[in-house]
Coordinates of C-alpha atoms in Angstrom, one line a residue:
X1 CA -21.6 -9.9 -1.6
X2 CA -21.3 -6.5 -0.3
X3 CA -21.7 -2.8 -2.1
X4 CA -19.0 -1.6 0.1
X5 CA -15.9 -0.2 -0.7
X6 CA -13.0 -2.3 -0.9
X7 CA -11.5 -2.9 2.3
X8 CA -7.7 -2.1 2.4
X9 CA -7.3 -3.8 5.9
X10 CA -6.9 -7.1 4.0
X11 CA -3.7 -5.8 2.2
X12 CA -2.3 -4.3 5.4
X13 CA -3.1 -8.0 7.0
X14 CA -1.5 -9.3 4.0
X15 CA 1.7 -6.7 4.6
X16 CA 1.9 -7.8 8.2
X17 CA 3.7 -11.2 6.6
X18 CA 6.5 -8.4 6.7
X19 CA 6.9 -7.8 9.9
X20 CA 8.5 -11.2 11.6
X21 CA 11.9 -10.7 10.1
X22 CA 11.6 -6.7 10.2
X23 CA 11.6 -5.8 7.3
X24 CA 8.3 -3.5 8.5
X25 CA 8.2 -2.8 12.3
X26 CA 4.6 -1.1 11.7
X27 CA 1.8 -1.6 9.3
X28 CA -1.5 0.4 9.6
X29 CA -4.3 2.0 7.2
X30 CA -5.6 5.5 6.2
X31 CA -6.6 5.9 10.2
X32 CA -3.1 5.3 11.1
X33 CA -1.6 7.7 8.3
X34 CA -3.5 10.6 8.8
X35 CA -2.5 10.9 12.4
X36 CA 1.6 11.2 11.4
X37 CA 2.5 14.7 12.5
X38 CA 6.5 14.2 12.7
X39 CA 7.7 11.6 10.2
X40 CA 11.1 11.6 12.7
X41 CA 9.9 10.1 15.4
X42 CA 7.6 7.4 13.4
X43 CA 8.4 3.8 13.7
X44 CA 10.1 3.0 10.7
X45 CA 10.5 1.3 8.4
X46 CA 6.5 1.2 7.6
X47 CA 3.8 1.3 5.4
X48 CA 0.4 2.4 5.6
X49 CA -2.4 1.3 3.0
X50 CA -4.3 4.1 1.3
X51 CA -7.8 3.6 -0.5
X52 CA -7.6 5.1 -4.1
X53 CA -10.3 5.7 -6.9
X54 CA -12.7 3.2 -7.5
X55 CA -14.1 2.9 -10.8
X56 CA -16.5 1.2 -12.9
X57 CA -15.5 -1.9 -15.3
X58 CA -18.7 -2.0 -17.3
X59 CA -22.9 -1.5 -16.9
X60 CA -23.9 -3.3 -14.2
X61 CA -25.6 -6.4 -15.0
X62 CA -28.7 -7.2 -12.7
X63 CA -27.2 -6.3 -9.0
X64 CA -24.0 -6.9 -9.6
X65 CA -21.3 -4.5 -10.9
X66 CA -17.2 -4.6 -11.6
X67 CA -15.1 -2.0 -10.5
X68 CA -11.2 -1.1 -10.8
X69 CA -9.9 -0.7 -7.6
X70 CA -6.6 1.6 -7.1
X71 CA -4.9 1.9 -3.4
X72 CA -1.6 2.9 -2.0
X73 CA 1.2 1.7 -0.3
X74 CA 3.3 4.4 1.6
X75 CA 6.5 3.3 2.6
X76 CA 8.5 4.9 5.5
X77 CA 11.7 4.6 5.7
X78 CA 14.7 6.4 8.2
X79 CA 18.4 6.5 8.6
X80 CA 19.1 8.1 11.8
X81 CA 22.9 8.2 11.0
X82 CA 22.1 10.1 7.7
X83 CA 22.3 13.8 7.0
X84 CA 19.1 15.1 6.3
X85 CA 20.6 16.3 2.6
X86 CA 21.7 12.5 2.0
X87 CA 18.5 10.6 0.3
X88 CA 21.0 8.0 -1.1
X89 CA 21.6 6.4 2.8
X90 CA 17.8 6.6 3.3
X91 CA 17.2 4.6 -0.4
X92 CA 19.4 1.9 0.2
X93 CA 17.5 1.3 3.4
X94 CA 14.3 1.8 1.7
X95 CA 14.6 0.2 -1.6
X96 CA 14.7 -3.4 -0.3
X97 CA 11.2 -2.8 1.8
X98 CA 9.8 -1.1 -1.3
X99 CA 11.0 -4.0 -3.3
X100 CA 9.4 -6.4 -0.7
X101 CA 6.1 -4.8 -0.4
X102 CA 6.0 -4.9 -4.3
X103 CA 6.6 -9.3 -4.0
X104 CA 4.2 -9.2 -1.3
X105 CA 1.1 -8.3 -3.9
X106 CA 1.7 -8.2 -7.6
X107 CA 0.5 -11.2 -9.1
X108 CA -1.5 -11.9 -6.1
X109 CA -5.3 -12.2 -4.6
X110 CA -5.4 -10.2 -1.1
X111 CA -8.8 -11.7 -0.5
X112 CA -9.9 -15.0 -0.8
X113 CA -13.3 -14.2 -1.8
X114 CA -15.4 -14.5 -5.1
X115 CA -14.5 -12.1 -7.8
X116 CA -10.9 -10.5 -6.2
X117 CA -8.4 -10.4 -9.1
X118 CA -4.6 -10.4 -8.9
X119 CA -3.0 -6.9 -7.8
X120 CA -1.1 -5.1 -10.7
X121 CA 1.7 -2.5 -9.9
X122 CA 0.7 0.9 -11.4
X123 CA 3.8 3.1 -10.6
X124 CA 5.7 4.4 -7.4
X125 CA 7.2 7.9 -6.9
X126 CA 9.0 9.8 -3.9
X127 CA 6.2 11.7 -1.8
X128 CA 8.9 13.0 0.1
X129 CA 12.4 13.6 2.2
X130 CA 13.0 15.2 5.3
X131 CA 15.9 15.0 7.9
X132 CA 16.6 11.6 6.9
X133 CA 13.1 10.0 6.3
X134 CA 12.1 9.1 3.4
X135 CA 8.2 8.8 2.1
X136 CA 7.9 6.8 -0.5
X137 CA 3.9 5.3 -2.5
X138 CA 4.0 2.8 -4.7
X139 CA 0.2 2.0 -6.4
X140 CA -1.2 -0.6 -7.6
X141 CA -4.9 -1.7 -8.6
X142 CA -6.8 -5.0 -8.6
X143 CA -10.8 -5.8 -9.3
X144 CA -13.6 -6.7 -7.4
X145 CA -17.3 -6.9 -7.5
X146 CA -20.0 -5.0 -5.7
X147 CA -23.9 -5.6 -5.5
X148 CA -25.4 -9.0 -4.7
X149 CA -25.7 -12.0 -7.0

């Protein structure tokens, strides 16, 4: 048992189940995220995991604690053929990864250890849309336990 934060990798490992029949290309993390300076030439469509809040469930008890976990999933999506006024082309490409991505993890664990709960969908929005690419962040939030036993 560990009193680190959680570790998105395992979602974007998880997400990576994705990528055989393209419906990502390219999966990555925070790290990868932050280094996106022109959305046009990013391989797409793909999402990055983002580590939210993490909160406490209740008192700790002895050395061991529960806490809400909320992270992020950033879709990107692109239509090359689409205008860059014309979000509808870039959402009809995008709204079938979102939809996958969202299959992918609620209802499920994304670590097979002691004290992970399911993942629950907390709500999506439009981050946003430029010359045909779309940015899109769905987030969800599942539980797990810090501290030792």
């Amino acid at each position: 048992m560990s009193s680190a934060p959680f570790d998105v990798s395992v979602v974007a490992e998880k997400l990576k189940g994705l990528m055989p029949d393209k419906t990502l290309v390219f999966v990555g993390t925070s790290a990868e995220y932050s280094k996106l300076t022109d959305l046009t030439s990013a391989p797409t469509p793909a999402a990055y995991v983002l580590l939210g809040k993490e909160t406490p469930n209740d008192k700790p008890t002895g050395t061991r604690q529960s806490v809400s976990v909320n992270f992020g999933v950033v879709v990107v999506a692109r239509d090359i053929s689409s205008q860059a006024t014309n979000i509808q082309n870039v959402k009809q490409l995008a709204n079938p990864v979102i939809g996958a991505v969202r299959d992918l993890l609620i209802g499920k664990t994304v670590q097979f250890i002691d004290g992970v709960r399911p993942v629950t969908w907390v709500g999506g929005q439009t981050l946003g849309f430029q010359n045909g690419v779309l940015v899109w962040i769905d987030s969800f939030q599942t539980q797990h336990f810090i501290g030792s036993r």
